[in-house]
Amino acid sequence: MMEQHPTPQSGSHQNASREPPGSESSISPAPTPTPPQRTPSSSSLHKSSISSTHGHRSSFAENLRGLPSSPRSQRHPSFTQAAIQDLLNHPPVARQHNPRFAGRDWRDIAIGELITEDDVRWVELDTSVEDASMALVKNTTSNVVLIRENATSISPISTFDYSDLNAYVLVVVGLGQPPDDLVALYDDIAKRAQARDSIPLRDIQPICRKETLVTLQGDEDLARAIEIFGSGIHRILVTNFQGEVVGILSQLKLMEFFWNEGINFRVIDDLYPKLMKELGVGSQQIIAVNSDSPLADALTLMNQEGLTSVAVVDNGLNVVGNISTADVRLLISAASLPLFQNTCMHFVSVILSERGVEQGKDSFPVFYVNPYSTLAHTVAKLVATHSHRMWVVESASPSPSAPSTPSLAPTVFVSNSTPSSQSAVTGTHYPPHPSHPSPSVPASALPGSHLSGRLTGVVTLTDILNLFAKSTGLNPSDPSEQRARRRRSSSSSIRPSIDSSRPSIDMRR
């Protein structure tokens, strides 16, 4: 995770100690004090020898002859304060190269070389949601567990990830938006969960978001994988010749590969120094949630729109945080119920506090870049924060001779709805306001929040992998098709879309 370090303060320490004056006592008058003498420096001795040789003292002007010109005349344009702060907080990340990929064309590397069996975790359809959630939290490498019919099956029939867990949690607290034919199911699941009955995964399949299961054999090359990822698919199940799943290749894992091994692949490595503004990747069609909105807004928004994360912004659209479906792991205990009606900003502070406990130190991961960030800087942040997207913020240009970044007029939808006004499933109970609610945390109180800028766009792993694929002559399909499919598969897709009155907004990233 990215960590924020305080800017070092420059300064010099001077020794202020002095030699104590003489303390000898005498009845005779004190001798006349000798004026303090300075030891001549080497330059003074040199000048003295020159003076005695030539018989005259060098003038001040002569002494200045031959000195180097002022460094101000050759000074390069300065970095902006924000750029310097960003560099101090996030120094270049060292890339770990694997020598076995040196000299090889990445398109000929087999996907089986990038996976490990440790990524694969199985549960059965009759596994309880609670046990499946625990297995999901423990699987930090792939953030997904595979569902099979029973313990003897070798073929997955579905998956269970944090988006599915988010959908389940929303049903339990009464914020699900079921179609007419599933109202009874939603009500039954909520009642059983509140009664602390064991609920098997089989029973919640209709409320889970269905994503296409894509499988490839381990001997397939990366060219095929990057075309799939560049088309918007998030993960690929890797099988052996017997059809058994032996690994999971995700967008993030492939991005880590290209970050660490890019030096071996000229076409990819040549893209890294380019500015995001030059490459034109990403989108200005974005969605965010206000920092003062209830947390339930962010969770509902991600479920409705098929999102894995959402930006948290203040009233000026400045990015002050990030909430992802993976953070739902902090909401699976009964003690966390009051968080649903506290603010998104408060939940961001909870996330940071939890991360500090896990890592043993404070951290403020930065989920944003600006148009003058290089692709290398952007990819390094994606890899370091294990994120699927970076928010693009408006920023001053890095050179005083260039104009500031123009206002891009992005289309931003900021959710400010009140969850309590939404229709809940009959018979369910939204957690009441706590008698002693936790104090809301203002956006300005979090470290690093003042270093961001106005939200203007978003760039995702799909966007960058799509760029990599096209730059090497491959033809990935349009990612918007998969995003639309992902949103339609959401259990709440029957609810009138947020963008029904905003046809230009793409909320499916």
mmCIF file of C-alpha atoms in Angstrom, residues 175-482:
data_model
loop_
_atom_site.group_PDB
_atom_site.id
_atom_site.type_symbol
_atom_site.label_atom_id
_atom_site.label_comp_id
_atom_site.label_asym_id
_atom_site.label_seq_id
_atom_site.Cartn_x
_atom_site.Cartn_y
_atom_site.Cartn_z
ATOM 1 C CA LEU A 175 -31.674 -2.707 1.207
ATOM 2 C CA GLY A 176 -32.017 -5.252 -1.583
ATOM 3 C CA GLN A 177 -34.085 -4.300 -4.611
ATOM 4 C CA PRO A 178 -35.599 -7.595 -5.789
ATOM 5 C CA PRO A 179 -37.593 -8.211 -8.945
ATOM 6 C CA ASP A 180 -41.198 -9.184 -8.331
ATOM 7 C CA ASP A 181 -40.540 -12.906 -8.607
ATOM 8 C CA LEU A 182 -37.797 -12.810 -5.932
ATOM 9 C CA VAL A 183 -39.454 -10.679 -3.235
ATOM 10 C CA ALA A 184 -40.402 -13.765 -1.196
ATOM 11 C CA LEU A 185 -36.839 -15.140 -1.466
ATOM 12 C CA TYR A 186 -35.273 -11.856 -0.335
ATOM 13 C CA ASP A 187 -37.659 -11.680 2.607
ATOM 14 C CA ASP A 188 -36.928 -15.293 3.590
ATOM 15 C CA ILE A 189 -33.144 -14.823 3.425
ATOM 16 C CA ALA A 190 -33.295 -11.662 5.530
ATOM 17 C CA LYS A 191 -35.423 -13.313 8.208
ATOM 18 C CA ARG A 192 -33.225 -16.424 8.371
ATOM 19 C CA ALA A 193 -30.074 -14.316 8.583
ATOM 20 C CA GLN A 194 -31.491 -12.215 11.410
ATOM 21 C CA ALA A 195 -32.484 -15.429 13.198
ATOM 22 C CA ARG A 196 -28.878 -16.582 12.710
ATOM 23 C CA ASP A 197 -29.888 -19.648 10.753
ATOM 24 C CA SER A 198 -27.325 -21.267 8.481
ATOM 25 C CA ILE A 199 -27.955 -20.258 4.867
ATOM 26 C CA PRO A 200 -26.279 -22.352 2.129
ATOM 27 C CA LEU A 201 -24.831 -20.766 -0.995
ATOM 28 C CA ARG A 202 -27.386 -22.705 -3.009
ATOM 29 C CA ASP A 203 -30.175 -20.524 -1.629
ATOM 30 C CA ILE A 204 -28.574 -17.172 -2.473
ATOM 31 C CA GLN A 205 -27.554 -17.921 -6.065
ATOM 32 C CA PRO A 206 -30.477 -15.928 -7.514
ATOM 33 C CA ILE A 207 -29.296 -12.742 -5.750
ATOM 34 C CA CYS A 208 -25.626 -13.056 -6.766
ATOM 35 C CA ARG A 209 -24.251 -11.210 -9.751
ATOM 36 C CA LYS A 210 -23.470 -13.684 -12.505
ATOM 37 C CA GLU A 211 -20.263 -13.124 -14.437
ATOM 38 C CA THR A 212 -19.230 -15.241 -17.380
ATOM 39 C CA LEU A 213 -16.935 -18.100 -16.372
ATOM 40 C CA VAL A 214 -14.039 -18.065 -18.810
ATOM 41 C CA THR A 215 -11.628 -21.011 -18.815
ATOM 42 C CA LEU A 216 -8.387 -21.532 -20.722
ATOM 43 C CA GLN A 217 -5.890 -24.351 -20.641
ATOM 44 C CA GLY A 218 -2.531 -23.586 -19.075
ATOM 45 C CA ASP A 219 -0.682 -23.946 -22.392
ATOM 46 C CA GLU A 220 -2.601 -21.065 -23.974
ATOM 47 C CA ASP A 221 -0.447 -17.993 -24.573
ATOM 48 C CA LEU A 222 -0.778 -14.565 -22.970
ATOM 49 C CA ALA A 223 -1.931 -13.027 -26.237
ATOM 50 C CA ARG A 224 -5.243 -14.831 -25.855
ATOM 51 C CA ALA A 225 -5.500 -13.856 -22.183
ATOM 52 C CA ILE A 226 -4.870 -10.139 -22.761
ATOM 53 C CA GLU A 227 -7.496 -10.019 -25.501
ATOM 54 C CA ILE A 228 -10.013 -11.440 -23.014
ATOM 55 C CA PHE A 229 -8.989 -9.065 -20.222
ATOM 56 C CA GLY A 230 -8.915 -6.085 -22.575
ATOM 57 C CA SER A 231 -12.524 -6.914 -23.411
ATOM 58 C CA GLY A 232 -13.621 -6.421 -19.796
ATOM 59 C CA ILE A 233 -13.445 -9.922 -18.268
ATOM 60 C CA HIS A 234 -11.911 -9.763 -14.765
ATOM 61 C CA ARG A 235 -10.584 -13.308 -14.286
ATOM 62 C CA ILE A 236 -9.780 -16.496 -16.184
ATOM 63 C CA LEU A 237 -9.907 -20.003 -14.724
ATOM 64 C CA VAL A 238 -6.843 -21.976 -15.856
ATOM 65 C CA THR A 239 -7.270 -25.718 -16.343
ATOM 66 C CA ASN A 240 -5.055 -28.709 -17.099
ATOM 67 C CA PHE A 241 -5.663 -31.259 -19.869
ATOM 68 C CA GLN A 242 -8.114 -33.135 -17.617
ATOM 69 C CA GLY A 243 -10.249 -30.022 -17.165
ATOM 70 C CA GLU A 244 -9.285 -29.510 -13.528
ATOM 71 C CA VAL A 245 -8.863 -25.902 -12.372
ATOM 72 C CA VAL A 246 -5.213 -25.441 -11.425
ATOM 73 C CA GLY A 247 -5.061 -21.669 -11.110
ATOM 74 C CA ILE A 248 -6.788 -18.325 -11.528
ATOM 75 C CA LEU A 249 -5.363 -15.554 -13.684
ATOM 76 C CA SER A 250 -6.785 -12.123 -12.881
ATOM 77 C CA GLN A 251 -6.436 -8.735 -14.538
ATOM 78 C CA LEU A 252 -4.360 -7.538 -11.597
ATOM 79 C CA LYS A 253 -1.990 -10.496 -11.743
ATOM 80 C CA LEU A 254 -1.399 -9.931 -15.464
ATOM 81 C CA MET A 255 -0.838 -6.220 -14.788
ATOM 82 C CA GLU A 256 1.751 -7.094 -12.135
ATOM 83 C CA PHE A 257 3.481 -9.308 -14.707
ATOM 84 C CA PHE A 258 3.670 -6.517 -17.284
ATOM 85 C CA TRP A 259 4.876 -4.079 -14.624
ATOM 86 C CA ASN A 260 7.675 -6.316 -13.387
ATOM 87 C CA GLU A 261 8.672 -7.747 -16.769
ATOM 88 C CA GLY A 262 7.896 -4.809 -19.055
ATOM 89 C CA ILE A 263 11.607 -4.136 -19.505
ATOM 90 C CA ASN A 264 11.784 -7.405 -21.437
ATOM 91 C CA PHE A 265 9.014 -6.383 -23.825
ATOM 92 C CA ARG A 266 9.950 -3.327 -25.869
ATOM 93 C CA VAL A 267 6.483 -2.422 -27.125
ATOM 94 C CA ILE A 268 5.048 -2.411 -23.593
ATOM 95 C CA ASP A 269 8.035 -0.730 -21.948
ATOM 96 C CA ASP A 270 7.961 2.127 -24.482
ATOM 97 C CA LEU A 271 4.459 3.032 -23.284
ATOM 98 C CA TYR A 272 5.398 3.513 -19.628
ATOM 99 C CA PRO A 273 7.116 6.951 -19.910
ATOM 100 C CA LYS A 274 4.138 8.463 -21.757
ATOM 101 C CA LEU A 275 1.670 10.755 -20.005
ATOM 102 C CA MET A 276 -1.886 9.648 -19.412
ATOM 103 C CA LYS A 277 -2.971 12.795 -21.238
ATOM 104 C CA GLU A 278 -1.078 11.670 -24.350
ATOM 105 C CA LEU A 279 -2.345 8.098 -24.292
ATOM 106 C CA GLY A 280 -5.987 9.101 -23.932
ATOM 107 C CA VAL A 281 -6.926 6.017 -21.888
ATOM 108 C CA GLY A 282 -9.732 6.020 -19.372
ATOM 109 C CA SER A 283 -13.127 7.664 -19.322
ATOM 110 C CA GLN A 284 -14.734 10.912 -18.208
ATOM 111 C CA GLN A 285 -17.991 9.080 -17.509
ATOM 112 C CA ILE A 286 -17.679 8.418 -13.814
ATOM 113 C CA ILE A 287 -19.718 7.854 -10.704
ATOM 114 C CA ALA A 288 -18.995 8.879 -7.127
ATOM 115 C CA VAL A 289 -20.601 9.128 -3.720
ATOM 116 C CA ASN A 290 -20.604 12.174 -1.478
ATOM 117 C CA SER A 291 -18.502 11.878 1.662
ATOM 118 C CA ASP A 292 -21.498 12.907 3.805
ATOM 119 C CA SER A 293 -23.801 10.256 2.306
ATOM 120 C CA PRO A 294 -24.642 7.143 4.346
ATOM 121 C CA LEU A 295 -22.410 4.145 3.709
ATOM 122 C CA ALA A 296 -25.484 2.243 2.498
ATOM 123 C CA ASP A 297 -25.535 4.569 -0.537
ATOM 124 C CA ALA A 298 -22.091 3.444 -1.662
ATOM 125 C CA LEU A 299 -22.856 -0.259 -1.171
ATOM 126 C CA THR A 300 -26.178 -0.012 -2.995
ATOM 127 C CA LEU A 301 -24.595 1.978 -5.802
ATOM 128 C CA MET A 302 -21.857 -0.611 -6.386
ATOM 129 C CA ASN A 303 -24.425 -3.412 -6.392
ATOM 130 C CA GLN A 304 -26.783 -1.643 -8.785
ATOM 131 C CA GLU A 305 -24.146 -0.630 -11.282
ATOM 132 C CA GLY A 306 -21.878 -3.693 -11.195
ATOM 133 C CA LEU A 307 -18.976 -1.675 -9.737
ATOM 134 C CA THR A 308 -16.137 -2.993 -7.595
ATOM 135 C CA SER A 309 -15.295 0.415 -6.128
ATOM 136 C CA VAL A 310 -16.599 3.959 -5.960
ATOM 137 C CA ALA A 311 -14.887 7.294 -5.385
ATOM 138 C CA VAL A 312 -15.732 9.296 -2.264
ATOM 139 C CA VAL A 313 -15.764 13.049 -2.964
ATOM 140 C CA ASP A 314 -16.447 16.237 -1.024
ATOM 141 C CA ASN A 315 -18.853 18.952 -2.118
ATOM 142 C CA GLY A 316 -16.217 20.335 -4.490
ATOM 143 C CA LEU A 317 -15.834 16.920 -6.207
ATOM 144 C CA ASN A 318 -12.355 16.518 -4.698
ATOM 145 C CA VAL A 319 -11.445 12.872 -4.143
ATOM 146 C CA VAL A 320 -11.145 12.193 -0.423
ATOM 147 C CA GLY A 321 -11.332 8.410 -0.347
ATOM 148 C CA ASN A 322 -12.294 5.143 -1.984
ATOM 149 C CA ILE A 323 -14.699 2.373 -1.006
ATOM 150 C CA SER A 324 -14.552 -1.037 -2.673
ATOM 151 C CA THR A 325 -16.585 -4.210 -2.438
ATOM 152 C CA ALA A 326 -13.582 -5.831 -0.715
ATOM 153 C CA ASP A 327 -14.183 -3.485 2.229
ATOM 154 C CA VAL A 328 -17.485 -5.280 2.858
ATOM 155 C CA ARG A 329 -15.439 -7.793 4.853
ATOM 156 C CA LEU A 330 -15.521 -5.189 7.643
ATOM 157 C CA LEU A 331 -19.335 -5.339 7.723
ATOM 158 C CA ILE A 332 -20.061 -9.027 8.225
ATOM 159 C CA SER A 333 -20.385 -8.899 12.021
ATOM 160 C CA ALA A 334 -23.453 -7.740 13.927
ATOM 161 C CA ALA A 335 -21.379 -5.069 15.669
ATOM 162 C CA SER A 336 -20.853 -3.318 12.334
ATOM 163 C CA LEU A 337 -24.559 -2.627 11.667
ATOM 164 C CA PRO A 338 -24.421 1.030 12.846
ATOM 165 C CA LEU A 339 -21.844 1.734 10.135
ATOM 166 C CA PHE A 340 -24.518 1.434 7.439
ATOM 167 C CA GLN A 341 -26.133 4.694 8.474
ATOM 168 C CA ASN A 342 -22.932 6.501 9.321
ATOM 169 C CA THR A 343 -21.213 8.495 6.588
ATOM 170 C CA CYS A 344 -18.982 7.206 3.824
ATOM 171 C CA MET A 345 -16.207 9.406 5.195
ATOM 172 C CA HIS A 346 -16.496 7.705 8.567
ATOM 173 C CA PHE A 347 -16.223 4.301 6.893
ATOM 174 C CA VAL A 348 -13.107 5.454 5.032
ATOM 175 C CA SER A 349 -11.571 6.269 8.415
ATOM 176 C CA VAL A 350 -12.555 2.775 9.621
ATOM 177 C CA ILE A 351 -10.852 1.237 6.577
ATOM 178 C CA LEU A 352 -7.664 3.196 7.233
ATOM 179 C CA SER A 353 -7.706 2.274 10.907
ATOM 180 C CA GLU A 354 -8.130 -1.411 10.085
ATOM 181 C CA ARG A 355 -5.327 -1.252 7.553
ATOM 182 C CA GLY A 356 -3.104 0.372 10.155
ATOM 183 C CA VAL A 357 -3.829 -2.486 12.570
ATOM 184 C CA GLU A 358 -3.043 -5.086 9.899
ATOM 185 C CA GLN A 359 0.174 -3.426 8.758
ATOM 186 C CA GLY A 360 1.278 -2.094 12.129
ATOM 187 C CA LYS A 361 1.514 1.485 10.889
ATOM 188 C CA ASP A 362 -0.621 4.281 9.540
ATOM 189 C CA SER A 363 -1.226 4.290 5.822
ATOM 190 C CA PHE A 364 -3.184 6.412 3.392
ATOM 191 C CA PRO A 365 -3.353 4.624 0.035
ATOM 192 C CA VAL A 366 -3.681 7.053 -2.850
ATOM 193 C CA PHE A 367 -6.243 5.985 -5.446
ATOM 194 C CA TYR A 368 -5.818 8.881 -7.853
ATOM 195 C CA VAL A 369 -3.524 10.145 -10.605
ATOM 196 C CA ASN A 370 -3.659 13.233 -12.825
ATOM 197 C CA PRO A 371 -3.384 13.803 -16.592
ATOM 198 C CA TYR A 372 0.342 14.514 -16.222
ATOM 199 C CA SER A 373 1.049 11.219 -14.469
ATOM 200 C CA THR A 374 2.980 8.752 -16.581
ATOM 201 C CA LEU A 375 1.562 5.352 -17.412
ATOM 202 C CA ALA A 376 4.367 3.857 -15.281
ATOM 203 C CA HIS A 377 3.255 5.936 -12.288
ATOM 204 C CA THR A 378 -0.365 4.885 -12.806
ATOM 205 C CA VAL A 379 0.421 1.180 -13.175
ATOM 206 C CA ALA A 380 2.727 1.287 -10.142
ATOM 207 C CA LYS A 381 -0.138 2.680 -8.042
ATOM 208 C CA LEU A 382 -2.592 0.089 -9.340
ATOM 209 C CA VAL A 383 -0.184 -2.708 -8.481
ATOM 210 C CA ALA A 384 0.783 -1.279 -5.083
ATOM 211 C CA THR A 385 -2.823 -0.703 -3.954
ATOM 212 C CA HIS A 386 -4.196 -3.875 -5.609
ATOM 213 C CA SER A 387 -6.891 -1.720 -7.204
ATOM 214 C CA HIS A 388 -8.933 -2.187 -10.340
ATOM 215 C CA ARG A 389 -9.115 1.542 -11.068
ATOM 216 C CA MET A 390 -7.456 4.883 -10.427
ATOM 217 C CA TRP A 391 -9.439 8.092 -10.248
ATOM 218 C CA VAL A 392 -8.135 10.878 -12.469
ATOM 219 C CA VAL A 393 -8.116 14.289 -10.798
ATOM 220 C CA GLU A 394 -7.596 17.762 -12.167
ATOM 221 C CA SER A 395 -4.104 19.050 -11.462
ATOM 222 C CA ALA A 396 -1.814 21.946 -12.225
ATOM 223 C CA SER A 397 0.628 21.302 -15.054
ATOM 224 C CA PRO A 398 4.148 20.203 -14.058
ATOM 225 C CA SER A 399 5.827 23.102 -15.866
ATOM 226 C CA PRO A 400 5.272 26.808 -15.154
ATOM 227 C CA SER A 401 5.523 27.484 -18.881
ATOM 228 C CA ALA A 402 2.505 25.299 -19.648
ATOM 229 C CA PRO A 403 -1.085 26.196 -18.825
ATOM 230 C CA SER A 404 -2.968 24.396 -16.114
ATOM 231 C CA THR A 405 -5.007 21.352 -16.988
ATOM 232 C CA PRO A 406 -8.197 22.652 -18.585
ATOM 233 C CA SER A 407 -11.521 21.843 -17.013
ATOM 234 C CA LEU A 408 -12.592 18.675 -18.805
ATOM 235 C CA ALA A 409 -16.286 18.955 -17.948
ATOM 236 C CA PRO A 410 -16.645 15.275 -17.039
ATOM 237 C CA THR A 411 -19.998 13.648 -16.470
ATOM 238 C CA VAL A 412 -20.028 12.813 -12.771
ATOM 239 C CA PHE A 413 -22.988 11.383 -10.925
ATOM 240 C CA VAL A 414 -22.745 11.930 -7.178
ATOM 241 C CA SER A 415 -25.153 9.897 -5.116
ATOM 242 C CA ASN A 416 -26.847 11.829 -2.320
ATOM 243 C CA SER A 417 -29.902 9.659 -1.828
ATOM 244 C CA THR A 418 -31.036 8.561 1.591
ATOM 245 C CA PRO A 419 -31.203 4.775 1.949
ATOM 246 C CA SER A 420 -33.997 4.960 4.498
ATOM 247 C CA SER A 421 -36.226 6.459 1.798
ATOM 248 C CA GLN A 422 -35.784 3.403 -0.405
ATOM 249 C CA SER A 423 -38.340 0.640 -0.273
ATOM 250 C CA ALA A 424 -37.108 -2.249 1.820
ATOM 251 C CA VAL A 425 -38.140 -5.872 1.543
ATOM 252 C CA THR A 426 -41.277 -6.633 3.512
ATOM 253 C CA GLY A 427 -40.527 -8.074 6.910
ATOM 254 C CA THR A 428 -36.896 -6.986 7.043
ATOM 255 C CA HIS A 429 -35.462 -4.434 9.394
ATOM 256 C CA TYR A 430 -32.913 -1.837 8.493
ATOM 257 C CA PRO A 431 -30.521 -1.388 11.437
ATOM 258 C CA PRO A 432 -31.746 1.519 13.585
ATOM 259 C CA HIS A 433 -29.681 4.572 14.349
ATOM 260 C CA PRO A 434 -27.425 3.772 17.284
ATOM 261 C CA SER A 435 -28.264 5.507 20.520
ATOM 262 C CA HIS A 436 -24.730 6.847 20.591
ATOM 263 C CA PRO A 437 -23.690 7.171 16.952
ATOM 264 C CA SER A 438 -20.036 7.365 16.109
ATOM 265 C CA PRO A 439 -18.900 10.886 15.358
ATOM 266 C CA SER A 440 -18.746 11.657 11.681
ATOM 267 C CA VAL A 441 -15.275 12.264 10.323
ATOM 268 C CA PRO A 442 -14.961 15.343 8.096
ATOM 269 C CA ALA A 443 -13.162 14.873 4.815
ATOM 270 C CA SER A 444 -10.533 17.447 5.711
ATOM 271 C CA ALA A 445 -9.542 15.506 8.832
ATOM 272 C CA LEU A 446 -8.001 12.576 6.988
ATOM 273 C CA PRO A 447 -4.280 12.635 6.189
ATOM 274 C CA GLY A 448 -3.508 13.166 2.546
ATOM 275 C CA SER A 449 -7.009 14.271 1.587
ATOM 276 C CA HIS A 450 -5.807 17.795 0.763
ATOM 277 C CA LEU A 451 -3.352 16.416 -1.807
ATOM 278 C CA SER A 452 -5.983 15.237 -4.282
ATOM 279 C CA GLY A 453 -7.931 17.305 -6.765
ATOM 280 C CA ARG A 454 -11.249 17.594 -8.547
ATOM 281 C CA LEU A 455 -12.489 14.299 -9.988
ATOM 282 C CA THR A 456 -12.408 14.365 -13.793
ATOM 283 C CA GLY A 457 -12.140 10.744 -14.925
ATOM 284 C CA VAL A 458 -11.249 7.145 -14.212
ATOM 285 C CA VAL A 459 -8.781 4.656 -15.653
ATOM 286 C CA THR A 460 -9.193 0.919 -15.076
ATOM 287 C CA LEU A 461 -7.160 -2.245 -15.488
ATOM 288 C CA THR A 462 -9.399 -3.044 -18.446
ATOM 289 C CA ASP A 463 -8.464 0.266 -20.118
ATOM 290 C CA ILE A 464 -4.716 -0.321 -19.753
ATOM 291 C CA LEU A 465 -4.793 -3.987 -20.780
ATOM 292 C CA ASN A 466 -6.907 -2.976 -23.761
ATOM 293 C CA LEU A 467 -4.185 -0.441 -24.643
ATOM 294 C CA PHE A 468 -1.476 -3.107 -24.330
ATOM 295 C CA ALA A 469 -3.438 -5.476 -26.563
ATOM 296 C CA LYS A 470 -4.069 -2.917 -29.295
ATOM 297 C CA SER A 471 -0.479 -1.616 -29.201
ATOM 298 C CA THR A 472 0.755 -5.123 -30.076
ATOM 299 C CA GLY A 473 -1.682 -5.694 -32.952
ATOM 300 C CA LEU A 474 -4.361 -7.643 -31.068
ATOM 301 C CA ASN A 475 -8.085 -6.980 -31.364
ATOM 302 C CA PRO A 476 -9.939 -7.105 -28.032
ATOM 303 C CA SER A 477 -13.687 -6.580 -28.182
ATOM 304 C CA ASP A 478 -15.382 -3.436 -26.880
ATOM 305 C CA PRO A 479 -15.235 -3.460 -23.034
ATOM 306 C CA SER A 480 -18.566 -1.600 -22.818
ATOM 307 C CA GLU A 481 -20.379 -4.769 -23.911
ATOM 308 C CA GLN A 482 -19.100 -6.705 -20.901
#
